[in-house]
PDB file of C-alpha atoms and ligand atoms in Angstrom:
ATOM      1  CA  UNK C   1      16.298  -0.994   1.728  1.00 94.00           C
ATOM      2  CA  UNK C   2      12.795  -1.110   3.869  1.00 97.00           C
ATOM      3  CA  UNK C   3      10.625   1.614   2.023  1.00 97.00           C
ATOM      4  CA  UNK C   4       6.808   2.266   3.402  1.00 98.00           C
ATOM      5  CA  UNK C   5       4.452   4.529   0.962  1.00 97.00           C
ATOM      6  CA  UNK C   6       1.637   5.623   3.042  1.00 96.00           C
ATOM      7  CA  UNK C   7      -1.108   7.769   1.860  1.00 93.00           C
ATOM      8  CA  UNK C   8      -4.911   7.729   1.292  1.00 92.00           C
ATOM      9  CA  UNK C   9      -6.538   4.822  -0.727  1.00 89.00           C
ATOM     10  CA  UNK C  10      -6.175   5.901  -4.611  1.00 86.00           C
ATOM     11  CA  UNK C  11      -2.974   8.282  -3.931  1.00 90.00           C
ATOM     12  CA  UNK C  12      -1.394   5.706  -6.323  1.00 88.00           C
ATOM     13  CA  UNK C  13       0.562   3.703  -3.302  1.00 92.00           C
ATOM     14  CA  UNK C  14       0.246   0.419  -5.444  1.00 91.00           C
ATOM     15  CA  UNK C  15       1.197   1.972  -8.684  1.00 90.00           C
ATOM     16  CA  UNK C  16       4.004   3.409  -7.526  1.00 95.00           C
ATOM     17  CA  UNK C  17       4.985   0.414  -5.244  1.00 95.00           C
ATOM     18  CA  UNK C  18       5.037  -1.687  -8.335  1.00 93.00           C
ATOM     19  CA  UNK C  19       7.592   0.803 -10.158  1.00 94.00           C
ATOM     20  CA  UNK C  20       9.668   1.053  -7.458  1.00 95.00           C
ATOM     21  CA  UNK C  21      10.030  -2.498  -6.723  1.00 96.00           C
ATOM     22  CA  UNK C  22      10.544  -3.065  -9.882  1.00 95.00           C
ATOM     23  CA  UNK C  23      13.334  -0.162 -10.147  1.00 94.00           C
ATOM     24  CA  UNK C  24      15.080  -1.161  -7.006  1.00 94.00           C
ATOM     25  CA  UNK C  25      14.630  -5.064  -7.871  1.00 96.00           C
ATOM     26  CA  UNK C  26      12.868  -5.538  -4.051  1.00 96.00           C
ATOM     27  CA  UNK C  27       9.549  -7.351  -3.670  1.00 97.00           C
ATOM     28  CA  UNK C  28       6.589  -5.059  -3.299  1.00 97.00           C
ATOM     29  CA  UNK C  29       4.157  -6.411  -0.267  1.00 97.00           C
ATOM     30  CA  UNK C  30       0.917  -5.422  -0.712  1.00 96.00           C
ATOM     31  CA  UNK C  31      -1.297  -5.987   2.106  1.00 97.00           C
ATOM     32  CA  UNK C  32      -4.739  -5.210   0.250  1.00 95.00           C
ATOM     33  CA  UNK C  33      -3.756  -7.628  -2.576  1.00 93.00           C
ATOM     34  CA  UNK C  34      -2.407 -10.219  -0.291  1.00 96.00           C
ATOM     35  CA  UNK C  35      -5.673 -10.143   1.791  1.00 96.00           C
ATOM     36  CA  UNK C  36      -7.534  -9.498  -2.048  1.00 93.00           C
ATOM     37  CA  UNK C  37      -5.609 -13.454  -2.830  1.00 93.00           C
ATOM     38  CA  UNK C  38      -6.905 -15.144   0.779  1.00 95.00           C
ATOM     39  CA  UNK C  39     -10.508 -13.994  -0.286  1.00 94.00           C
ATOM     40  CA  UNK C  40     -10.275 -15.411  -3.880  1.00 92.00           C
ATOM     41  CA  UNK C  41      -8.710 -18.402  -2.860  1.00 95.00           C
ATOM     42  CA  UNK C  42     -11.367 -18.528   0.516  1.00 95.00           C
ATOM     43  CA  UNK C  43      -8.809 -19.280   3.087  1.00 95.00           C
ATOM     44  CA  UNK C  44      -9.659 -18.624   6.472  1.00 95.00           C
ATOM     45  CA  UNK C  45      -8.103 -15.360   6.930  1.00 95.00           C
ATOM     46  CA  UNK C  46      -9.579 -14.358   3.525  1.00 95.00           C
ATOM     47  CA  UNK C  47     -13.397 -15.359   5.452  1.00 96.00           C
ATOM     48  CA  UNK C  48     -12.047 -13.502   8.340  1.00 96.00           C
ATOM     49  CA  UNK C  49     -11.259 -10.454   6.369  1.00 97.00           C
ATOM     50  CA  UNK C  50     -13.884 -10.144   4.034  1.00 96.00           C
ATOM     51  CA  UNK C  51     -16.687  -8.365   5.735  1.00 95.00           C
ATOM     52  CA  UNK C  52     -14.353  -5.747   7.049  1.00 96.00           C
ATOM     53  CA  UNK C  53     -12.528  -5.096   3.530  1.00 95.00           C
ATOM     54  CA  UNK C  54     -16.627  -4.789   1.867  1.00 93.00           C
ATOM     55  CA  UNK C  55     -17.676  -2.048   4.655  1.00 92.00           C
ATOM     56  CA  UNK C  56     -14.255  -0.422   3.995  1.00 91.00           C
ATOM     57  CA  UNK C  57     -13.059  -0.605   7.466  1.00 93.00           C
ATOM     58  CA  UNK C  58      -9.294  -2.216   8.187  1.00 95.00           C
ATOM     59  CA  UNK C  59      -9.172  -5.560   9.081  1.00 97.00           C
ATOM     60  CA  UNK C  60      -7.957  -6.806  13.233  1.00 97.00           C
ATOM     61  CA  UNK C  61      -4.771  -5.723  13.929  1.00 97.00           C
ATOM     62  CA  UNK C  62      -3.633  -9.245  15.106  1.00 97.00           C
ATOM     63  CA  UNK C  63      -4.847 -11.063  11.827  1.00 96.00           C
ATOM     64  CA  UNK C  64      -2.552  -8.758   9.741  1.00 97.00           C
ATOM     65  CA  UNK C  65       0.326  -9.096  12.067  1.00 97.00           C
ATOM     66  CA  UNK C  66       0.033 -12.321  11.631  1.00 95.00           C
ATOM     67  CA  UNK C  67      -0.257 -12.082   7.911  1.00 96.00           C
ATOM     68  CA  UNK C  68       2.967  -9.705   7.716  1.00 96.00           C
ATOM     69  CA  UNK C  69       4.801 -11.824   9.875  1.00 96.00           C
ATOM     70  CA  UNK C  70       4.430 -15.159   7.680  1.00 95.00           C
ATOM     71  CA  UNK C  71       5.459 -12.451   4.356  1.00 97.00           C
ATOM     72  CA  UNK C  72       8.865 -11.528   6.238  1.00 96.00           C
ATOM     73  CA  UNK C  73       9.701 -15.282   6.765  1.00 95.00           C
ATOM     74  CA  UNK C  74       9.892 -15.451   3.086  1.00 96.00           C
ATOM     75  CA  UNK C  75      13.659 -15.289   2.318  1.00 96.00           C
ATOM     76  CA  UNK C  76      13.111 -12.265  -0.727  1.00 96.00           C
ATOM     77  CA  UNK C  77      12.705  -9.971   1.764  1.00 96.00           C
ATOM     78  CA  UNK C  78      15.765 -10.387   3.650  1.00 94.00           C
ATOM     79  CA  UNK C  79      17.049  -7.766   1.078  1.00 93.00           C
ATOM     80  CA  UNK C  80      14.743  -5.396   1.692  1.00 96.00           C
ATOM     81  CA  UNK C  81      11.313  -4.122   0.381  1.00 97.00           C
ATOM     82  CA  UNK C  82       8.231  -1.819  -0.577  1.00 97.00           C
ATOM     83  CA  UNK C  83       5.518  -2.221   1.580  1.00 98.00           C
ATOM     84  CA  UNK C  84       2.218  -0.986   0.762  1.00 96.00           C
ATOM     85  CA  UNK C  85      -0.500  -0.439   2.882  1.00 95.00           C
ATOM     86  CA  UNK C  86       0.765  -1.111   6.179  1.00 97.00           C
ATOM     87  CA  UNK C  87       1.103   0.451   8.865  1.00 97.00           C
ATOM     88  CA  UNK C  88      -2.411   1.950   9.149  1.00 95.00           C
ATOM     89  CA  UNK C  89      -2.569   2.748  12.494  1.00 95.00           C
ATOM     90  CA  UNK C  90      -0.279   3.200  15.347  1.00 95.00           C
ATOM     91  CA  UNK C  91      -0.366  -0.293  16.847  1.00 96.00           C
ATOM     92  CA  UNK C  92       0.764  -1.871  13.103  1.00 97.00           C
ATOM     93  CA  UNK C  93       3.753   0.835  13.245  1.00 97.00           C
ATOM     94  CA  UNK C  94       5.180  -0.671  16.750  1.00 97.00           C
ATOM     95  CA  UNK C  95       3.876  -3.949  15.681  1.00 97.00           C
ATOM     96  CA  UNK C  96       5.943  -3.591  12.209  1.00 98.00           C
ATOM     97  CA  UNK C  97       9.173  -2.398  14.243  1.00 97.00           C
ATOM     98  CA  UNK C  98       8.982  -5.522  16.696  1.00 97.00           C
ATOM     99  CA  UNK C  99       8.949  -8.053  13.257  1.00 97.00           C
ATOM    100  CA  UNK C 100      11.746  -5.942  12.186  1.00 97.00           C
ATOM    101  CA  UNK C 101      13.554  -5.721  15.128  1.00 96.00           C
ATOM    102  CA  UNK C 102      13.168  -9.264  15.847  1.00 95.00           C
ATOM    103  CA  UNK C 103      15.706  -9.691  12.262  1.00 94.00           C
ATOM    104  CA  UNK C 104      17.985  -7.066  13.437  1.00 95.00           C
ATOM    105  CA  UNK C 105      16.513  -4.379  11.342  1.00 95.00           C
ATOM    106  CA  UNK C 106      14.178  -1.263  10.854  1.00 95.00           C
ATOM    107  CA  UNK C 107      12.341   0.673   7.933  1.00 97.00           C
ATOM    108  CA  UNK C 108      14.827   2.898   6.233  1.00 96.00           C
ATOM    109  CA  UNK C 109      12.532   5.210   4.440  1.00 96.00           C
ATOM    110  CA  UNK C 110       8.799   6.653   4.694  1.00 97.00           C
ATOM    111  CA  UNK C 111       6.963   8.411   1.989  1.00 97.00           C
ATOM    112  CA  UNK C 112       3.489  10.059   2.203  1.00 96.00           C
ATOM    113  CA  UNK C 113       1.600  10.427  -0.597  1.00 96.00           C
ATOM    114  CA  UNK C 114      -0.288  13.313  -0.143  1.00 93.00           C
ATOM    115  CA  UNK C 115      -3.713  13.722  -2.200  1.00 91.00           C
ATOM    116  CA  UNK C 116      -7.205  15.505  -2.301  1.00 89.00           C
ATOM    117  CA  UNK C 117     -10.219  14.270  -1.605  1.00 87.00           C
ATOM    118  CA  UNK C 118     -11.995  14.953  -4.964  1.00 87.00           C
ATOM    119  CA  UNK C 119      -9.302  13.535  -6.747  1.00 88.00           C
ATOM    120  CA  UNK C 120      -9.383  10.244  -4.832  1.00 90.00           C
ATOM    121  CA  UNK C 121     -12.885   9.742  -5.222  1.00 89.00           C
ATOM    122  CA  UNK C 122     -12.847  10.358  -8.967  1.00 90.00           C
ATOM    123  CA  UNK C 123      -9.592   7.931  -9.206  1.00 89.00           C
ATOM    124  CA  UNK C 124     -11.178   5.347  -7.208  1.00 90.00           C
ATOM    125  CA  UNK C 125     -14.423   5.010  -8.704  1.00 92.00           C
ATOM    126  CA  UNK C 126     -12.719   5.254 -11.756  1.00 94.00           C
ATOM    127  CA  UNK C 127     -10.606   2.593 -11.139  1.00 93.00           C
ATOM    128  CA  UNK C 128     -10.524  -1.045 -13.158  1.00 95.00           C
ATOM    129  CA  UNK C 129      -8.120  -4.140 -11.680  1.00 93.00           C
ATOM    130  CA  UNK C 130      -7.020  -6.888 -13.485  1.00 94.00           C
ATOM    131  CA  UNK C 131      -8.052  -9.861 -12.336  1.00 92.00           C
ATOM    132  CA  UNK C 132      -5.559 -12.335 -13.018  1.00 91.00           C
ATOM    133  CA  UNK C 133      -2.253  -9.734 -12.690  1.00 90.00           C
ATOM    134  CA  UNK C 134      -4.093  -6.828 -10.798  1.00 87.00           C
ATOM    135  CA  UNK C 135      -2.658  -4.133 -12.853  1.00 88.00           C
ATOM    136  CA  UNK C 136      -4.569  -1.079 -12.442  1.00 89.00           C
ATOM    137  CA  UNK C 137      -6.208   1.295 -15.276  1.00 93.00           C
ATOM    138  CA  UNK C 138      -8.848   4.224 -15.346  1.00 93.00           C
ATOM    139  CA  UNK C 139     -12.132   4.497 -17.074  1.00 95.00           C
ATOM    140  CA  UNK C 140     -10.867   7.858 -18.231  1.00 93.00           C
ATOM    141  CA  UNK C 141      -7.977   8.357 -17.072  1.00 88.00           C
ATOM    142  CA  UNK C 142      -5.876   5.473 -18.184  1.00 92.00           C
ATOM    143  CA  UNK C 143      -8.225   3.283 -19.912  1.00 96.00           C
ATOM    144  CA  UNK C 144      -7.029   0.124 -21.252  1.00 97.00           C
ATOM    145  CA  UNK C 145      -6.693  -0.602 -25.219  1.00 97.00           C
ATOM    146  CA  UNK C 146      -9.199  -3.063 -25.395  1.00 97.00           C
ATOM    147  CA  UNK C 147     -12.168  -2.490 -23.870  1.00 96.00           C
ATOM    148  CA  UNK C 148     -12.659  -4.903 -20.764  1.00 96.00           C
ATOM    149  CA  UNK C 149      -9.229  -6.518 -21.290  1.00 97.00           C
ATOM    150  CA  UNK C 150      -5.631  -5.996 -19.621  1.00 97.00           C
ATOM    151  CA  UNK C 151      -3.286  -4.342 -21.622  1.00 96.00           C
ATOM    152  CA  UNK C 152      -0.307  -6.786 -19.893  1.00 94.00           C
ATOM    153  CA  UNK C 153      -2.206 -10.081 -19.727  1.00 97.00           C
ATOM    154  CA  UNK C 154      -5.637 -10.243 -21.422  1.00 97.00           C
ATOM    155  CA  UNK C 155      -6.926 -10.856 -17.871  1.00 96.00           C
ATOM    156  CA  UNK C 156     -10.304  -9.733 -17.353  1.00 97.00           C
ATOM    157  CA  UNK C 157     -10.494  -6.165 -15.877  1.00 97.00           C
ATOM    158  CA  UNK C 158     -13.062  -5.454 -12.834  1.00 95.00           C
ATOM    159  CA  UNK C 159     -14.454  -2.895 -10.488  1.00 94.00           C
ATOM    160  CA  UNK C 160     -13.315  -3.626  -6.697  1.00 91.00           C
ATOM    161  CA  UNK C 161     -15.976  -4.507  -4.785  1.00 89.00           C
ATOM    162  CA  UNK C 162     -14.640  -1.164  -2.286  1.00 91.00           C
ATOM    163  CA  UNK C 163     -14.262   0.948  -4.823  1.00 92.00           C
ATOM    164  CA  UNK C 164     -18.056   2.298  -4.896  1.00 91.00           C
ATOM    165  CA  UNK C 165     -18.299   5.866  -3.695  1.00 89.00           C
ATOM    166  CA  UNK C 166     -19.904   5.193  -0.696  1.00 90.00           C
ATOM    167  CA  UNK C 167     -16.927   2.189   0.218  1.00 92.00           C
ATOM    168  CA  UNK C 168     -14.802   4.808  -0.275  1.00 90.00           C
ATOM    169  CA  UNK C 169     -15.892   7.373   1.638  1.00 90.00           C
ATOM    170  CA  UNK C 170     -16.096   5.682   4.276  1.00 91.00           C
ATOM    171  CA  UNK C 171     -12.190   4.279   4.066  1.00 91.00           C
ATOM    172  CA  UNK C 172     -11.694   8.081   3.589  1.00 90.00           C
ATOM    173  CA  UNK C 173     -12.514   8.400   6.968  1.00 91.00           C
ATOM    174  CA  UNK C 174     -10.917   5.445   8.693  1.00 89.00           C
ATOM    175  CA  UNK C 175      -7.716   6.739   6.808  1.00 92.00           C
ATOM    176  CA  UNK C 176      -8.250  10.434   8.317  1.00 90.00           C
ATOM    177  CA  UNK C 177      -9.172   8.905  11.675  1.00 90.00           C
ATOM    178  CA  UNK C 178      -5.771   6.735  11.882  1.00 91.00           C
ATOM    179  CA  UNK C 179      -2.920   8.674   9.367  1.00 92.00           C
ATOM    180  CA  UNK C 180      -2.029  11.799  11.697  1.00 91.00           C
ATOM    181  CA  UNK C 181      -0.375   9.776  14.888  1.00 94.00           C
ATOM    182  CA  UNK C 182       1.323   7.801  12.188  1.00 95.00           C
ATOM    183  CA  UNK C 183       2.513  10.798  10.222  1.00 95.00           C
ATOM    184  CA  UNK C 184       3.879  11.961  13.928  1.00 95.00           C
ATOM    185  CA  UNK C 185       5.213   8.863  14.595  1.00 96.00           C
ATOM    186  CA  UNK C 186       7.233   8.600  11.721  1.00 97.00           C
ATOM    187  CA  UNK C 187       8.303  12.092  11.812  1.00 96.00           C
ATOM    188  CA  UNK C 188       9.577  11.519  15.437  1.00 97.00           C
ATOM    189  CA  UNK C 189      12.014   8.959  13.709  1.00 95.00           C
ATOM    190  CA  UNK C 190      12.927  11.345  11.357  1.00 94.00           C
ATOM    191  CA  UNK C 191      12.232   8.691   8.520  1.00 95.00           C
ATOM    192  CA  UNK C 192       9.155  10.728   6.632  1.00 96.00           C
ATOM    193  CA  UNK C 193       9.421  12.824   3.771  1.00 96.00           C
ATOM    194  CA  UNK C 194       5.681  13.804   1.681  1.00 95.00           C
ATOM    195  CA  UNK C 195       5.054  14.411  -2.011  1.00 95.00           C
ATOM    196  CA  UNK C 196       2.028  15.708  -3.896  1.00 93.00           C
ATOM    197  CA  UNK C 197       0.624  12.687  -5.705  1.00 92.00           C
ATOM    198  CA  UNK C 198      -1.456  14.942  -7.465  1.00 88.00           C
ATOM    199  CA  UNK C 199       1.282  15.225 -10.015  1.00 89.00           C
ATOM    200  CA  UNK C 200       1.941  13.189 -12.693  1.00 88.00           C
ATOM    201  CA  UNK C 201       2.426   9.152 -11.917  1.00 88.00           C
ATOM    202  CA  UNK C 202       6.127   9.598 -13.518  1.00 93.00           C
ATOM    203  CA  UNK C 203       7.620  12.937 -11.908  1.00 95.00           C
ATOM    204  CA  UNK C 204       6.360  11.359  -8.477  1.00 95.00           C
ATOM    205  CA  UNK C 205       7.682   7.671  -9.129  1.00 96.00           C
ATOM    206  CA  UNK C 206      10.996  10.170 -10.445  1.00 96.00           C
ATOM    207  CA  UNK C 207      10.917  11.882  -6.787  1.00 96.00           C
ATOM    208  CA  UNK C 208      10.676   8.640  -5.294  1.00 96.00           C
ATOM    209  CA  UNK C 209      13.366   7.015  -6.707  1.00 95.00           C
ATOM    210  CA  UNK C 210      15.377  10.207  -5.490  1.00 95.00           C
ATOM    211  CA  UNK C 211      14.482   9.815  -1.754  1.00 95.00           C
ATOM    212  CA  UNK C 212      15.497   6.600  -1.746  1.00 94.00           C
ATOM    213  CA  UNK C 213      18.718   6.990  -3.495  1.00 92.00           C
ATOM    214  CA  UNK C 214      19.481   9.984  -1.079  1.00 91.00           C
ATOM    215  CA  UNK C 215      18.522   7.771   1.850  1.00 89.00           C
ATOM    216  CA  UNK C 216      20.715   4.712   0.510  1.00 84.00           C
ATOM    217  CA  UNK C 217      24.013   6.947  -0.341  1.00 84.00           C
ATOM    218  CA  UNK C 218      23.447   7.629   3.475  1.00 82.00           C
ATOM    219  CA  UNK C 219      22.894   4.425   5.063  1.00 77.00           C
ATOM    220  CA  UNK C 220      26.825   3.487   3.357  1.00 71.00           C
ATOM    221  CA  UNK C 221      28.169   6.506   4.833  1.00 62.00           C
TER     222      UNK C 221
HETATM  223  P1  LIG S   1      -5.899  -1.451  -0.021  1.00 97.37           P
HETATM  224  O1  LIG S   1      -5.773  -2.320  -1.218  1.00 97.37           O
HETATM  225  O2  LIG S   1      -4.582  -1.121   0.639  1.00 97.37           O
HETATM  226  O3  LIG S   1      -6.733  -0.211  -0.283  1.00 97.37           O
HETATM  227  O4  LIG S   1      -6.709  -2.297   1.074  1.00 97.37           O
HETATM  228  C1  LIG S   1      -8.006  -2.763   0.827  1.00 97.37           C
HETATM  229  C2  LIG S   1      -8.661  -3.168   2.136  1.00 97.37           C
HETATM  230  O5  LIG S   1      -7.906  -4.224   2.742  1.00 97.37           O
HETATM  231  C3  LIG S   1      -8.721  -2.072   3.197  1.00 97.37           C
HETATM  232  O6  LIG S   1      -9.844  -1.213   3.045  1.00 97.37           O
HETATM  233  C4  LIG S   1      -8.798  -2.906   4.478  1.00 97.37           C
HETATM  234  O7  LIG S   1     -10.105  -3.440   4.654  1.00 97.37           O
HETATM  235  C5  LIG S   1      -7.869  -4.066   4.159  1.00 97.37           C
HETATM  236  N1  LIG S   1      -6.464  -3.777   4.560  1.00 97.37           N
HETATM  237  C6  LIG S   1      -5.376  -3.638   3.747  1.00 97.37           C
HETATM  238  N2  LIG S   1      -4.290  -3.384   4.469  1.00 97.37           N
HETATM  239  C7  LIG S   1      -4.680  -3.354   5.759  1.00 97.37           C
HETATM  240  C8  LIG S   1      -4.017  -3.116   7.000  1.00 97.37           C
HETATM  241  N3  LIG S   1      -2.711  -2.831   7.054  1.00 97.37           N
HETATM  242  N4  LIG S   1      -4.746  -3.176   8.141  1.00 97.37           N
HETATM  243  C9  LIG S   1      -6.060  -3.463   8.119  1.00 97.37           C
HETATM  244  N5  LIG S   1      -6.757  -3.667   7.000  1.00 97.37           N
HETATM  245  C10 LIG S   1      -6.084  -3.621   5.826  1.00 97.37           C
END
């Protein structure tokens, strides 16, 4: 199965991902942590991308299809798999059907994550990564059990250097600016289905897991 989660930065698309993938046993492909690796390990796409990830703003199209493309040539995802945080604009949907196309296949399944404003600005500025696993945790929300310190690994925990309010705000907009031709794209293919992500992580990892059962009892019909 080829799932997408789309939704506004701190809708929980990476949480969620990571359940899912790890439900369905498919790799998760997360384009903000792959770029977050080149940038840490200061390759030359992580150089390239690193002003544009700091001002919040998306990174060239043609850089990230040429990221994605190199991901899909890894053999795990011949079986399928979550991907999280691309498309973000219209150009990376037809760009993402091409790759796809080009290995005889297509995305199976699209869910929106549908959020609020305030509550993605308190999540987000909020939020603490780890460093060495990049599991996420709250300040109040979710915080870990040891102050400073992952609860999986011991790694050290961090703010993202985007997550400040005014970062965010401004990849609120760039979001707003790009989601609605993708929502309409998407719908058009009669692949999208949204959820609140308001609710509780579990009961919308739960509906998830539904949608995608529902949509893979129907692709062996
Ligand atoms: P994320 O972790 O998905 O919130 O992404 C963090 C940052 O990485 C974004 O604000 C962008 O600067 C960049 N980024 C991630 N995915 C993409 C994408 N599909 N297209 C362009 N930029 C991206």
């Amino acid at each position: 199965m080829r799932i997408i989660l789309l939704g506004p930065p701190g809708a929980g698309k990476g949480t969620q991902a990571k359940s899912l993938a790890q439900e369905l046993n498919l790799p998760h492909i997360s384009t903000g942590d792959i770029l977050r690796q080149n940038v840490k390990e200061q390759t030359e796409l992580g150089k390239a991308a690193r002003d544009f990830m700091d001002k919040g703003l998306l990174v060239p199209d043609q850089l990230m299809a040429e990221m994605l493309k190199q991901r899909f040539n890894q053999t795990d995802t011949k079986k399928g798999f979550i991907l999280d945080g691309y498309p973000r604009n219209l150009n990376q949907a037809e760009t993402l059907e091409r790759l796809l196309s080009q290995r005889n296949t297509d995305i199976n399944l699209v869910v929106y994550l549908d959020t609020s404003d305030g509550v993605i600005i308190q999540r987000l500025t909020g939020r603490l990564v780890c460093n060495v696993c990049a599991a996420n945790f709250h300040i109040k929300n979710m915080p870990p059990k040891v102050k400073g310190a992952c609860d999986s690994c011991s790694g050290e925990l961090i703010q993202r250097s985007d997550d400040t309010e005014e970062t965010v705000k401004m990849r609120l907009e760039v979001y707003k600016k790009e989601i609605s031709p993708l929502l309409e794209y998407y719908a058009a293919k009669k692949k999208l289905y949204r959820l609140s992500a308001d609710e509780e992580q579990d009961l919308v990892l739960s509906k998830i897991i539904h949608l995608a059962q529902v949509c893979n009892d129907s692709l062996k019909v």
